[in-house]
Amino acid sequence: MEKIMLKAGKEKSLRNRHPWIFSGAIQHAPKASGTFEVRDAKNQFLALAYYNPQSSLAGRVVSWKSGKTWDKASLHLRLTSALERRKGLLGPTQTAARIVASEADLLPGLIVDLYGSALVFQILTKGMEDMRSILIELFEEIFAPEILVERSDEAIRKKEGLEERKEVIRGVVPEGGVEIIEHGMKLLVDIWDGHKTGFYLDQRTNRHLVKSYAKGKRVLNCFSYTGGFSLAALMGGATNVVSVDESRPALNIAEENIKRNGLDSNSHTSVQADVFKYLRQLREAGETYDLIIMDPPKFVSDRKHIDRACRGYKDLNLIALQLLSENGILVSFSCSGLLSRELFQKVLFGAGVDAQCEIQVLEHLSQSDDHPVLLTFPESLYLKGFICRKITTL
Ligand code: SAH
């Protein structure tokens, strides 16, 4: 059987169960893609991995045990156990969750999100692409979804030599989106044109948490997307909420979400704008808010750009602090995996110094538990957040 042989000394990360194999670590590998045993320079078994000679991230581990296969049965086991791990969080008041979180569920290159009656999946690697027809059979068998959609329309597939693909495999995607329930809130998800697979499930726990900070507050939700945090704030008793996003379709859904939950549309305003510019306008106009949510998109996908990203985060958070009333709450996130929590905290520290205020950190936030962090795979931790209180008068 053909094998992937590593160069001497290049086995260390695999011994520590990190699932990636870079082409530079490989001494010898088969010419074509496929699933192979990976061995160290002394021919000791390390892992079973799928391999794509076209990618510099050439191999991804699918099993740490020798004698295992990569076939329908092993995919079945992985999918059913990933679902089992999420069963506890699904129920009548919670109908959406990430079922498969790629490497963190030992299914590298695969994302599967459940949105009520719809299942949406994303394939990001050649190794997973090769299993596509088996995966579709398994999705039908295990989940029997009314709607099955593939949203493999991510540019990152190019690195694997793959074209983007977007396809309805079963059912009909409803015009306005599919309805999910998240901690009792009804939310429409545009699984066809929405971002990623349609929704930011990773913020589920944080949205719920925000309810408890919102009572009687005037809220500004920056980078609101379809208004998940806005809805949570209103449910939590906010007096009014402003949602700001550059995407009109996302804001339209936000407005629809407000109506669906029987909330007063007059207490919500949506603003289509660039947040960086809009915050400055608010500052010039002397506006203030009691609770500000700052959930920008990913700013860094390359280490080279970390400094620039920090400047972006600092800019946003500085103005947010300036707009906050005394004892106001800032809920601030970074979803850039390359930016550590420590560095993000330093950015907030710098923003606080420039805004001439104290910042009390009340809570440390991360991604929801259906996006687990694998200790052996630090890349699986990407979302960091802080709930802060601003104090100026002392
Ligand atoms: N908090 C949201 C997710 C935010 S995702 C939730 O809980 O669902 C980031 C959002 O930022 C996207 O909706 C995107 O349209 C928006 N966005 C990106 N850059 C922007 C900019 N410069 N100004 C305004 N919105 C922007």
Short mmCIF file of C-alpha atoms and ligand atoms in Angstrom, two decimals, residues 195 199-203 207 221-229 244-247 250 273-276 293-299 333 335, ligand 1:
data_model
loop_
_atom_site.label_atom_id
_atom_site.label_comp_id
_atom_site.label_asym_id
_atom_site.label_seq_id
_atom_site.Cartn_x
_atom_site.Cartn_y
_atom_site.Cartn_z
CA HIS A 195 -23.22 34.70 4.49
CA PHE A 199 -26.17 32.47 9.73
CA TYR A 200 -23.56 33.09 12.45
CA LEU A 201 -24.38 30.19 14.74
CA ASP A 202 -21.12 30.74 16.62
CA GLN A 203 -22.68 33.76 18.40
CA ARG A 207 -26.68 36.64 21.76
CA ASN A 221 -25.61 46.93 17.22
CA CYS A 222 -22.66 47.36 14.85
CA PHE A 223 -22.19 44.81 12.05
CA SER A 224 -25.66 43.52 12.85
CA TYR A 225 -26.12 41.16 9.88
CA THR A 226 -29.72 39.85 10.23
CA GLY A 227 -30.16 41.44 13.65
CA GLY A 228 -29.57 38.49 15.98
CA PHE A 229 -28.10 40.67 18.74
CA VAL A 244 -25.96 48.97 11.40
CA ASP A 245 -24.73 46.86 8.52
CA GLU A 246 -23.59 47.46 4.96
CA SER A 247 -25.89 44.73 3.64
CA ALA A 250 -29.37 41.37 5.86
CA ALA A 273 -23.90 52.16 6.28
CA ASP A 274 -20.21 51.55 6.63
CA VAL A 275 -19.76 51.17 10.39
CA PHE A 276 -16.39 52.98 10.40
CA ILE A 293 -22.30 45.50 20.31
CA MET A 294 -19.28 45.38 18.02
CA ASP A 295 -19.04 42.21 15.94
CA PRO A 296 -16.98 43.02 12.84
CA PRO A 297 -16.10 40.50 10.13
CA LYS A 298 -12.73 38.77 10.10
CA PHE A 299 -9.99 41.39 9.56
CA PHE A 333 -15.67 40.65 19.45
CA CYS A 335 -13.42 36.53 14.98
N1 SAH B 1 -23.37 39.91 14.72
C1 SAH B 1 -23.91 39.21 13.57
C2 SAH B 1 -22.83 38.70 12.65
C3 SAH B 1 -21.93 39.77 12.08
S1 SAH B 1 -21.03 39.25 10.68
C4 SAH B 1 -24.82 38.09 14.05
O1 SAH B 1 -24.93 37.87 15.26
O2 SAH B 1 -25.43 37.44 13.22
C5 SAH B 1 -20.33 40.72 10.09
C6 SAH B 1 -21.30 41.66 9.36
O3 SAH B 1 -20.56 42.82 9.05
C7 SAH B 1 -21.86 41.18 8.05
O4 SAH B 1 -23.26 41.26 8.11
C8 SAH B 1 -21.35 42.20 6.98
O5 SAH B 1 -22.35 42.52 6.03
C9 SAH B 1 -21.04 43.37 7.83
N2 SAH B 1 -19.99 44.30 7.38
C10 SAH B 1 -18.74 44.00 6.96
N3 SAH B 1 -18.01 45.13 6.79
C11 SAH B 1 -18.83 46.16 7.11
C12 SAH B 1 -18.66 47.57 7.18
N4 SAH B 1 -17.48 48.14 6.89
N5 SAH B 1 -19.70 48.33 7.56
C13 SAH B 1 -20.88 47.76 7.87
N6 SAH B 1 -21.10 46.44 7.85
C14 SAH B 1 -20.09 45.65 7.47
#
